[in-house]
PDB file of C-alpha atoms in Angstrom:
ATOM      1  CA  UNK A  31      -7.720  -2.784   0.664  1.00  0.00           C
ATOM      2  CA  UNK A  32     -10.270  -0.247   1.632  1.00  0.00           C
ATOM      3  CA  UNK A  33      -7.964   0.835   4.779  1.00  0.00           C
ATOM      4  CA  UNK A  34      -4.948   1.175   2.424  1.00  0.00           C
ATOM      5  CA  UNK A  35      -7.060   3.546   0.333  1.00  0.00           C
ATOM      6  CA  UNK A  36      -8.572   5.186   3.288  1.00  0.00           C
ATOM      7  CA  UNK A  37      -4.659   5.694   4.201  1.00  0.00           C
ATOM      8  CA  UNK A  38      -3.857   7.064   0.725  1.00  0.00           C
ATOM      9  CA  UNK A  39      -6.694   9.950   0.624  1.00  0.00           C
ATOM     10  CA  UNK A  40      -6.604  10.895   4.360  1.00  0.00           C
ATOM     11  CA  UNK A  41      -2.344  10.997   3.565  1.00  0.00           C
ATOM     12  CA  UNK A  42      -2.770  13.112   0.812  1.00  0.00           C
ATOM     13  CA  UNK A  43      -2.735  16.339   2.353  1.00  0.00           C
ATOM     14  CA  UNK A  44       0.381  15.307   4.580  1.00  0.00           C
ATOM     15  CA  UNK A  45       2.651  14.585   2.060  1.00  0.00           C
ATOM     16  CA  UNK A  46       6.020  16.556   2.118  1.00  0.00           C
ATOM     17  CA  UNK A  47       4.306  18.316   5.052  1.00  0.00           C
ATOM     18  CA  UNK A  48       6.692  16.801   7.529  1.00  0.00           C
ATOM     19  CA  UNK A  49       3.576  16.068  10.123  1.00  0.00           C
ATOM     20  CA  UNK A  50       5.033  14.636  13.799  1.00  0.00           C
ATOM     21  CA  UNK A  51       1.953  13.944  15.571  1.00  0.00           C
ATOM     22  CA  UNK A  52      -1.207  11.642  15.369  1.00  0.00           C
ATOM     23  CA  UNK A  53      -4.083  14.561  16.297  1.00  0.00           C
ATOM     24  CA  UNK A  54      -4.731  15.634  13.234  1.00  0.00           C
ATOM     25  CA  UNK A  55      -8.314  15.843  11.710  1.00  0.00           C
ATOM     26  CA  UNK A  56      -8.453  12.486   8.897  1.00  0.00           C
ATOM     27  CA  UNK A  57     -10.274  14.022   6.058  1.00  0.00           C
ATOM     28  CA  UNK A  58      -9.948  17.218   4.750  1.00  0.00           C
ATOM     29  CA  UNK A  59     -12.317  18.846   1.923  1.00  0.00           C
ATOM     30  CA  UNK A  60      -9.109  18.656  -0.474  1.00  0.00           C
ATOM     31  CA  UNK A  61      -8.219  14.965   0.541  1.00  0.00           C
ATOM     32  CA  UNK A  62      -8.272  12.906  -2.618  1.00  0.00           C
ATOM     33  CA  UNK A  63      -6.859   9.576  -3.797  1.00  0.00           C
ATOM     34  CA  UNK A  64      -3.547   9.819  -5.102  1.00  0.00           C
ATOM     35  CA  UNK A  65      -1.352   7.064  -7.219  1.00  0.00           C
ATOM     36  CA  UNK A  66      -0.967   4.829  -4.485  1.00  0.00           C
ATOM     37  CA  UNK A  67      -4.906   3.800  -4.801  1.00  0.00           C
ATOM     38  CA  UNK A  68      -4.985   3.925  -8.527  1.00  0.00           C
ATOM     39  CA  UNK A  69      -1.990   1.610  -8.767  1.00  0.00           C
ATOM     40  CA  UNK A  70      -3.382  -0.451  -5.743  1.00  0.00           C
ATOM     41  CA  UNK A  71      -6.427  -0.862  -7.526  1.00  0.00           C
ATOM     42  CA  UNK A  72      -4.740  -1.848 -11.035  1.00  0.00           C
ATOM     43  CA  UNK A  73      -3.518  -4.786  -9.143  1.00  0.00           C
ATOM     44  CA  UNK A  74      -6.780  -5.684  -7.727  1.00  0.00           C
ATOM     45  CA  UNK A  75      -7.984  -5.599 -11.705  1.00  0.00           C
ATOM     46  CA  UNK A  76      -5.043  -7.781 -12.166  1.00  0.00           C
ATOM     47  CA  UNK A  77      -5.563 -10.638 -10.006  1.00  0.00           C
ATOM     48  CA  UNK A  78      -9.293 -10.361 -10.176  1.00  0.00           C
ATOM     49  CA  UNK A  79      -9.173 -10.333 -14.252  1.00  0.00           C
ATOM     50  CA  UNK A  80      -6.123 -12.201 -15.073  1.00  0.00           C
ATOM     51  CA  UNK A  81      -4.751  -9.374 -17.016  1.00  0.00           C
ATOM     52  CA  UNK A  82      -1.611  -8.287 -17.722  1.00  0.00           C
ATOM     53  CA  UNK A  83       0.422  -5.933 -15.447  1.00  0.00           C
ATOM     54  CA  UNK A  84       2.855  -3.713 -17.326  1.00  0.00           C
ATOM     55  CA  UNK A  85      -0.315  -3.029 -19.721  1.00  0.00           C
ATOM     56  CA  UNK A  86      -3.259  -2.429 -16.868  1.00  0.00           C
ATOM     57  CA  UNK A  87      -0.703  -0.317 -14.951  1.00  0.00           C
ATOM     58  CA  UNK A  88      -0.508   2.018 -18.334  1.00  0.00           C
ATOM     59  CA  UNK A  89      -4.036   1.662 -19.033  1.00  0.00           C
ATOM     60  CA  UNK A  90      -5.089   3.042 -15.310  1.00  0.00           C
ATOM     61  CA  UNK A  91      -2.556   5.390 -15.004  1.00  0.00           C
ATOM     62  CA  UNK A  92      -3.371   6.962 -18.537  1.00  0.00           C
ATOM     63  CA  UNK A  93      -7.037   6.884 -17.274  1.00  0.00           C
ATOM     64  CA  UNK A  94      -6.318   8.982 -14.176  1.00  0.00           C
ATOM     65  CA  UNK A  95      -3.365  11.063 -14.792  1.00  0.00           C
ATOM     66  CA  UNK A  96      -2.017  13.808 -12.192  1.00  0.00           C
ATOM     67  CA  UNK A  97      -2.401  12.133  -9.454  1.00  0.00           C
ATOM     68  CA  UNK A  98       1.410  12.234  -7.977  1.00  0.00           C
ATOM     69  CA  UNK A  99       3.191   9.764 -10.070  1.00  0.00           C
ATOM     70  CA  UNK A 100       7.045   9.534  -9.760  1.00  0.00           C
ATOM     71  CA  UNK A 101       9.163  11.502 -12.924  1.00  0.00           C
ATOM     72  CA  UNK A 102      10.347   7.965 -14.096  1.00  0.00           C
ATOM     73  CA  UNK A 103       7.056   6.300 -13.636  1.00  0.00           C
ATOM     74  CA  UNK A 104       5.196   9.455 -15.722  1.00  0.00           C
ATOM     75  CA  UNK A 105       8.004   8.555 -18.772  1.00  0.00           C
ATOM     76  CA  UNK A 106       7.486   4.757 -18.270  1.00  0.00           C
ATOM     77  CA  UNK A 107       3.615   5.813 -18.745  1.00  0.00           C
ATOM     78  CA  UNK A 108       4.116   7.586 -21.661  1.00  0.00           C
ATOM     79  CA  UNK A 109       5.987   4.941 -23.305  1.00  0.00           C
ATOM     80  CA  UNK A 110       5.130   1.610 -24.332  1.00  0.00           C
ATOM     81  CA  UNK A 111       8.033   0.116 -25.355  1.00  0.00           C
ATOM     82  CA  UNK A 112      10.112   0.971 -21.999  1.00  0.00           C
ATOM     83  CA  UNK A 113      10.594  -1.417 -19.681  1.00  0.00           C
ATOM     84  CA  UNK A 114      11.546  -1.312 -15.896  1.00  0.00           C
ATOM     85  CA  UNK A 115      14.375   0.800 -15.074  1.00  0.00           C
ATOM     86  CA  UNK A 116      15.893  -0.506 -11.861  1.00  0.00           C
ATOM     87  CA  UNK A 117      13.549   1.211  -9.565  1.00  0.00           C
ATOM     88  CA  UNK A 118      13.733   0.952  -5.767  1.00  0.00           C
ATOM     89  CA  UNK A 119      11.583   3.192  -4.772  1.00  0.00           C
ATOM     90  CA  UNK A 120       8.120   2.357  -2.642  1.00  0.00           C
ATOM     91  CA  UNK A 121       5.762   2.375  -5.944  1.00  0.00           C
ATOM     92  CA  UNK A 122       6.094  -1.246  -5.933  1.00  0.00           C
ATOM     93  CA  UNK A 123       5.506  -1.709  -2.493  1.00  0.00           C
ATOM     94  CA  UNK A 124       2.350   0.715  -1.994  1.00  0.00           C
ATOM     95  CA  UNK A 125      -0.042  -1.142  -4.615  1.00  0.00           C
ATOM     96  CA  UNK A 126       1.043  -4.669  -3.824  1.00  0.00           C
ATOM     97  CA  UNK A 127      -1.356  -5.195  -1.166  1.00  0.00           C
ATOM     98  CA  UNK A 128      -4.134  -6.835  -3.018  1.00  0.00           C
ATOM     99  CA  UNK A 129      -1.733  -9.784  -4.071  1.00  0.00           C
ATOM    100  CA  UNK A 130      -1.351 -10.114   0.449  1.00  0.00           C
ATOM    101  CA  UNK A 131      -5.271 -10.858   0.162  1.00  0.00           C
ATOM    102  CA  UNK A 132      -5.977 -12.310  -2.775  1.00  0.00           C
ATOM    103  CA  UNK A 133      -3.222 -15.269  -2.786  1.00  0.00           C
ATOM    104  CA  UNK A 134      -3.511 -18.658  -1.165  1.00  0.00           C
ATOM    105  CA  UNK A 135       0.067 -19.458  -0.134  1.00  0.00           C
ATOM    106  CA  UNK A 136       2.896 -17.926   0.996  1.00  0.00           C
ATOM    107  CA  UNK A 137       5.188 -18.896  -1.902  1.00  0.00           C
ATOM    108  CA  UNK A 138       1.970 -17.774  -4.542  1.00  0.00           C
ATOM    109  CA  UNK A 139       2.485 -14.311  -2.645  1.00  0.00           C
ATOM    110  CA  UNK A 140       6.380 -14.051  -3.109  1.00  0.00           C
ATOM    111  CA  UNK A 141       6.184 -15.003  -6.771  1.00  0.00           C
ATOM    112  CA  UNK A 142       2.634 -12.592  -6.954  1.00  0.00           C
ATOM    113  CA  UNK A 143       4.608  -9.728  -5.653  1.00  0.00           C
ATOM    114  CA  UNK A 144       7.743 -10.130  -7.540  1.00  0.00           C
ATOM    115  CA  UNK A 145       5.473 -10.025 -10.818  1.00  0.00           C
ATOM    116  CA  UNK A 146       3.819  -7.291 -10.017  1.00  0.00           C
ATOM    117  CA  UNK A 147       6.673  -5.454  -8.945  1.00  0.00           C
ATOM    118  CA  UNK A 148       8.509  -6.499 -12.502  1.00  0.00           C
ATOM    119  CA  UNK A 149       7.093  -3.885 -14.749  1.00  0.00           C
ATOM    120  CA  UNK A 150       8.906  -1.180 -13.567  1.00  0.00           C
ATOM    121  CA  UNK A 151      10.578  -2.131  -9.939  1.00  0.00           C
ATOM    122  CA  UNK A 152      13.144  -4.738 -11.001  1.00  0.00           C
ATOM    123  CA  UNK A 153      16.128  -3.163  -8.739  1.00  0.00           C
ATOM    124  CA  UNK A 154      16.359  -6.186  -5.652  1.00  0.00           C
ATOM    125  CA  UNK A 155      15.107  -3.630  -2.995  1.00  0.00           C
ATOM    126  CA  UNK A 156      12.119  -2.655  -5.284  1.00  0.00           C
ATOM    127  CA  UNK A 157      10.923  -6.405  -5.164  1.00  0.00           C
ATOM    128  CA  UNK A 158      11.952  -7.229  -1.596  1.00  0.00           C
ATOM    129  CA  UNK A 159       9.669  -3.960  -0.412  1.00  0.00           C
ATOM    130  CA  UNK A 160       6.839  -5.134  -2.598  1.00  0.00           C
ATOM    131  CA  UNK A 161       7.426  -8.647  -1.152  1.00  0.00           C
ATOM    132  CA  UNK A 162       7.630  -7.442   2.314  1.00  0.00           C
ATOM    133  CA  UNK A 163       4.629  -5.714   2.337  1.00  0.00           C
ATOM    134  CA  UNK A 164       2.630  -8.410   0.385  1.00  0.00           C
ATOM    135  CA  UNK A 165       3.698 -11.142   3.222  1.00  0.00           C
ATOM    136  CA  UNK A 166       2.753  -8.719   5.856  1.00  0.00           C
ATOM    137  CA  UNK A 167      -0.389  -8.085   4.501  1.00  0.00           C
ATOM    138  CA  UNK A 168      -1.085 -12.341   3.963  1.00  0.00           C
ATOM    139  CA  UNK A 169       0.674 -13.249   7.719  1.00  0.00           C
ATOM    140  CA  UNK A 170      -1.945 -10.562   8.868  1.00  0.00           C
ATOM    141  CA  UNK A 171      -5.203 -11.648   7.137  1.00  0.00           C
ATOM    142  CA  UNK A 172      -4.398 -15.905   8.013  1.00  0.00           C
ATOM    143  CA  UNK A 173      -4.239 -14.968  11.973  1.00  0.00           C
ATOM    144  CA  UNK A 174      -0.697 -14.390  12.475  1.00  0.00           C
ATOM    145  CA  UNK A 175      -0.157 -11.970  15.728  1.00  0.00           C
ATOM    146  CA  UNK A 176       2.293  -9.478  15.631  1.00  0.00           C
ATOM    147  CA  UNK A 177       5.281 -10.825  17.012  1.00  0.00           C
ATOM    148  CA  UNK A 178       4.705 -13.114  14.228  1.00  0.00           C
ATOM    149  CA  UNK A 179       4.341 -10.866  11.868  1.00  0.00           C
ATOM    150  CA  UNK A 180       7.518  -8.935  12.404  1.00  0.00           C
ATOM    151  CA  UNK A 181       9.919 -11.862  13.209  1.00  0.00           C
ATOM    152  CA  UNK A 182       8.755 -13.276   9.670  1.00  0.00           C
ATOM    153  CA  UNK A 183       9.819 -10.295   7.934  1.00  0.00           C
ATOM    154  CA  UNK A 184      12.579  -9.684   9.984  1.00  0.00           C
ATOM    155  CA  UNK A 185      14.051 -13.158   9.091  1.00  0.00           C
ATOM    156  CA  UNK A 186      13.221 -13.062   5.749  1.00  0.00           C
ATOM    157  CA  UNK A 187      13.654  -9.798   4.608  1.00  0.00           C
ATOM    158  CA  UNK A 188      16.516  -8.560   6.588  1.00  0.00           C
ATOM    159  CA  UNK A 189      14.229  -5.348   7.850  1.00  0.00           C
ATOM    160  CA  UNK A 190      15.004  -4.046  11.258  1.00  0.00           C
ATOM    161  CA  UNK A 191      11.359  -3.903  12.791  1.00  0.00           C
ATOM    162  CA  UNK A 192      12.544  -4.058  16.605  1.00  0.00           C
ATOM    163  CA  UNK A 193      11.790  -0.105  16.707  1.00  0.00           C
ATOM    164  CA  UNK A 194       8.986   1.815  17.433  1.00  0.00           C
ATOM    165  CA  UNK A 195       7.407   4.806  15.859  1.00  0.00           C
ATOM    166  CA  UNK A 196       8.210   7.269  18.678  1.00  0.00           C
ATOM    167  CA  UNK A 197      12.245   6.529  18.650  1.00  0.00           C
ATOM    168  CA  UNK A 198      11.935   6.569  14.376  1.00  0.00           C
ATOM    169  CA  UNK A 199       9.519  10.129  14.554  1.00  0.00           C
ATOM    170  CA  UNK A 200      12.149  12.738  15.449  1.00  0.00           C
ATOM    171  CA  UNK A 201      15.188  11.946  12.909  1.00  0.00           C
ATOM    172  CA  UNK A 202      12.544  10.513  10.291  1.00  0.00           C
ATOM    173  CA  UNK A 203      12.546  12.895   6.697  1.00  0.00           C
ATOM    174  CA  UNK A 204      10.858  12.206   3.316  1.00  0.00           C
ATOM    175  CA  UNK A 205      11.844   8.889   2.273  1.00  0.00           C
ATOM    176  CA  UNK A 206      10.249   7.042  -0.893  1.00  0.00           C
ATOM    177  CA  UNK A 207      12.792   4.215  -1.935  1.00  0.00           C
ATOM    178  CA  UNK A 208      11.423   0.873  -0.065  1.00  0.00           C
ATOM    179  CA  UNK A 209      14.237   0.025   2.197  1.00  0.00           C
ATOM    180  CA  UNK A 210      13.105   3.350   3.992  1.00  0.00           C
ATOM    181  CA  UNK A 211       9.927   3.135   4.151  1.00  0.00           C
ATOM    182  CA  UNK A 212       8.076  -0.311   3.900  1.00  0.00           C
ATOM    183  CA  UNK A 213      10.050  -1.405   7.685  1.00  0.00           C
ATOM    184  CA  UNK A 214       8.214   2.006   8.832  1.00  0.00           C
ATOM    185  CA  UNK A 215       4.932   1.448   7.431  1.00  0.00           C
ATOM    186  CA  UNK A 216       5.048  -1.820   9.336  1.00  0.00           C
ATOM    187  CA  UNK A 217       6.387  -0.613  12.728  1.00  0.00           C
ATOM    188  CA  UNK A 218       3.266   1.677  12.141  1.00  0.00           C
ATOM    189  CA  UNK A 219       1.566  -1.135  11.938  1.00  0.00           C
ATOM    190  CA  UNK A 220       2.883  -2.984  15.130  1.00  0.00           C
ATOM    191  CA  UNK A 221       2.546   0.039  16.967  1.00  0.00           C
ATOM    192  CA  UNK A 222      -0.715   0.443  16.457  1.00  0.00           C
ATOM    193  CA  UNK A 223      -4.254  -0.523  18.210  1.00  0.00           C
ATOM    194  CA  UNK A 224      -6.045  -0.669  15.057  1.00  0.00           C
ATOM    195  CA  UNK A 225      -6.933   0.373  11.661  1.00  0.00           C
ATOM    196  CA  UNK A 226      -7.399   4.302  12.512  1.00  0.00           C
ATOM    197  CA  UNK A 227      -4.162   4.606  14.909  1.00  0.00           C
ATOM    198  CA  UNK A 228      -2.056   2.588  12.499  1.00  0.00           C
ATOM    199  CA  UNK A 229      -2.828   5.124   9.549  1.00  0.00           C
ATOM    200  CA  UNK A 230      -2.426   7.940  12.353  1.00  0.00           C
ATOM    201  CA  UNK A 231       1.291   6.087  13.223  1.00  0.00           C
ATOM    202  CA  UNK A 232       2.363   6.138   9.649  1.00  0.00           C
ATOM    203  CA  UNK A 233       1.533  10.224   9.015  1.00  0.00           C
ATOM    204  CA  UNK A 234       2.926  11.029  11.427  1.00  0.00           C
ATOM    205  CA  UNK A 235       6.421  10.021  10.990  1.00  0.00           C
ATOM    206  CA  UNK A 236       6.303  12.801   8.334  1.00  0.00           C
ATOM    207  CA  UNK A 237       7.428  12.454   4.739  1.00  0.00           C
ATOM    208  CA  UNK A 238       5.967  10.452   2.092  1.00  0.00           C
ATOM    209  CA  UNK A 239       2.822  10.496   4.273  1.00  0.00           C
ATOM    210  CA  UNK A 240      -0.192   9.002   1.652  1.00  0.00           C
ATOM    211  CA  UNK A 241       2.218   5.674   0.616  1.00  0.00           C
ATOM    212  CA  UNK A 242       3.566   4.963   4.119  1.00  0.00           C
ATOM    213  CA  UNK A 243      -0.348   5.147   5.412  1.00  0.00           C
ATOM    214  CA  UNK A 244      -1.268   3.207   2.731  1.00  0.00           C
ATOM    215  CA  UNK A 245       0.967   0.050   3.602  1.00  0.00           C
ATOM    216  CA  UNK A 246       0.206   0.857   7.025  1.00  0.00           C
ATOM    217  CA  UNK A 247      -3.681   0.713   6.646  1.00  0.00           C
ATOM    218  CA  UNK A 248      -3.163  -2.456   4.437  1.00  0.00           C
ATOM    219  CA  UNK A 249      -1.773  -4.120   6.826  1.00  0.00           C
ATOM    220  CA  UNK A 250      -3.829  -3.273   9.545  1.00  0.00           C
ATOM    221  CA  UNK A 251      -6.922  -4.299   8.047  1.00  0.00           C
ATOM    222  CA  UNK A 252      -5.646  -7.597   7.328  1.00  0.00           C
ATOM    223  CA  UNK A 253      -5.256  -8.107  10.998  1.00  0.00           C
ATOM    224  CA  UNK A 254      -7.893  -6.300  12.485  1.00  0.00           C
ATOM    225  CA  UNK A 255     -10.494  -7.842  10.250  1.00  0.00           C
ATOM    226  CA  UNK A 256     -12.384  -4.365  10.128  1.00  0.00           C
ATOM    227  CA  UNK A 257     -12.325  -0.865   9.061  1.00  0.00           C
ATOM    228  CA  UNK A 258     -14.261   1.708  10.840  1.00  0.00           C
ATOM    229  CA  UNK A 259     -17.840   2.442   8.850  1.00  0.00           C
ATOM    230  CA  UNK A 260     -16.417   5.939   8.901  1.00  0.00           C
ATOM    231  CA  UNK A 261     -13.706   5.811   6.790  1.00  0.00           C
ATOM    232  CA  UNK A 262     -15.408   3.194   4.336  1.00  0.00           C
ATOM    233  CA  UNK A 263     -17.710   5.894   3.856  1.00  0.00           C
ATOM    234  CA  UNK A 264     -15.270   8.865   3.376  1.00  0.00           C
ATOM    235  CA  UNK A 265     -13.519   6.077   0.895  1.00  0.00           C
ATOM    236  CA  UNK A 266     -16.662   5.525  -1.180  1.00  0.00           C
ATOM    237  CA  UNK A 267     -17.472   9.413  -1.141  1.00  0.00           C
ATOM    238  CA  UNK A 268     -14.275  10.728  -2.708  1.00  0.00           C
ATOM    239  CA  UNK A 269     -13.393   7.365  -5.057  1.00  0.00           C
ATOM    240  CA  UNK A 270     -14.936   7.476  -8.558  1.00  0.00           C
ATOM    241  CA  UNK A 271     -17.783   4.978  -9.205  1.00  0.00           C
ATOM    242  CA  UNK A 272     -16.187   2.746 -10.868  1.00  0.00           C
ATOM    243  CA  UNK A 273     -13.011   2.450  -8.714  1.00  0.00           C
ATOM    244  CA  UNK A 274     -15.496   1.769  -6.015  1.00  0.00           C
ATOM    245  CA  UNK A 275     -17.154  -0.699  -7.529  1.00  0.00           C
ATOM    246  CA  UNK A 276     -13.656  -2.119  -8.572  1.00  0.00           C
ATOM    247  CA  UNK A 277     -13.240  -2.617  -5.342  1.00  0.00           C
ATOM    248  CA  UNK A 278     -16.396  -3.968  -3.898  1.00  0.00           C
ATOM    249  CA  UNK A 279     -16.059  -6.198  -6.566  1.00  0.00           C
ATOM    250  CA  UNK A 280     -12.386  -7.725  -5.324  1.00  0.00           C
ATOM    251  CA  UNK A 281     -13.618  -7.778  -1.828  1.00  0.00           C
ATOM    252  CA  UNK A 282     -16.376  -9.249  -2.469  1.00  0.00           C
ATOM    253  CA  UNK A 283     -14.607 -12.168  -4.712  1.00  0.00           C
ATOM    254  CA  UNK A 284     -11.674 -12.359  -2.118  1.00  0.00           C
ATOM    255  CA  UNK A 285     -13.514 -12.374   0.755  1.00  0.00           C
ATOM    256  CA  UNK A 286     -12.367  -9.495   2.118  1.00  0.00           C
ATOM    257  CA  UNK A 287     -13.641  -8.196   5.240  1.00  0.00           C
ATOM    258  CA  UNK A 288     -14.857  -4.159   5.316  1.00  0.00           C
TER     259      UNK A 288
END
């Protein structure tokens, strides 16, 4: 959770900017938390209150608006009586990642994710990503190693993950729909040595830099087990209070490791 957010602000600045390297300084004074952690967060209020999520997704993005939101997401906003509208695009995946550490079983995390994909991410691909990531995220955090990991998702999710970031880097462009984006996030993932280089991985294929970081870092916490005290701290510094707290509050109640 935390690393997902720290992957959202530090890939803020990166987005569109077509990055293709991993030494690049991790906060900036104009990094800030985009979508991905308000929507990521929403879900943690979810699970953690039991409330609805077409009506907490409104209610948070209403709360903090401007912060990147798709053109079809901003009129879905806007509008309570519209309902999902076939989306396949990585929203769904990139604030799915609290259902990965908050669920019990594997089949509680495929019918989570699906549900909280529903709202507005009912095209197949929309759910798969948001599945995807959500499995990676709860093979990672019960001990599963990599290989694991990506023959699971391979197997069940039809993702080619036998790549590598270095071979996907030079061809890769700005890509938000999930098919082309949650198998990177996750090769960023397997590529990586832990929680820092995985975020570093997923910038640096260039594009939709803050939402591929942010299932990257997801991810990667759940396996590592720990998030460098720098980055929590750059997390609770630019977060509003009570997003922190939000989240102190889910880790705390899922066990979460920081």
């Amino acid at each position: 959770m935390i690393a997902a957010i720290a992957g959202d602000i530090i890939g803020s600045v990166h987005e569109r900017a077509n990055i293709k390297r991993t030494d690049f300084t991790l906060f900036k004074p104009n990094s800030s938390f985009t979508d991905d952690t308000v929507m990521t967060l929403a879900v943690a209020d979810c699970l953690l209150h039991r409330r609805p999520y077409a009506a907490t997704l409104r209610a948070y993005g209403r709360r903090y608006p401007g912060r990147g939101y798709g053109g079809m997401f901003r009129k879905w906003l806007a509008d309570d009586a519209m309902g999902p509208y076939q989306s396949f695009g990585n929203g769904s995946a990139m604030r799915v990642s609290p259902v990965g550490f908050a669920m019990r079983t594997l089949d509680d995390v495929l019918s989570e994710a699906r549900a909280s994909a529903l709202p507005t991410h009912d095209h197949p691909e929309g759910i798969k990503g948001a599945q995807a990531l959500a499995v990676a995220v709860f093979l990672a955090r019960h001990g599963a190693d990599k290989r694991k990991i990506r023959d699971d998702i391979e197997d069940r999710f039809g993702y080619d993950l036998h790549r590598q970031v270095a071979a996907i880097r030079p061809g890769y462009a700005f890509d938000v729909t999930c098919q082309g984006s949650v198998p990177e996030a996750i090769i960023a993932f397997l590529d990586s040595d832990d929680v820092e280089s995985a975020i570093r991985l997923a910038i640096s294929l260039g594009g939709d830099a803050d939402t591929l970081a942010c299932m990257a870092g997801a991810v990667a916490q759940a396996f590592y087990k720990e998030v460098p005290p720098a980055l929590v701290a750059e997390v609770e510094q630019r977060l509003r209070p009570e997003l922190w707290q939000l989240l102190q509050e889910f880790c705390a109640h899922y066990r979460v490791p920081t």
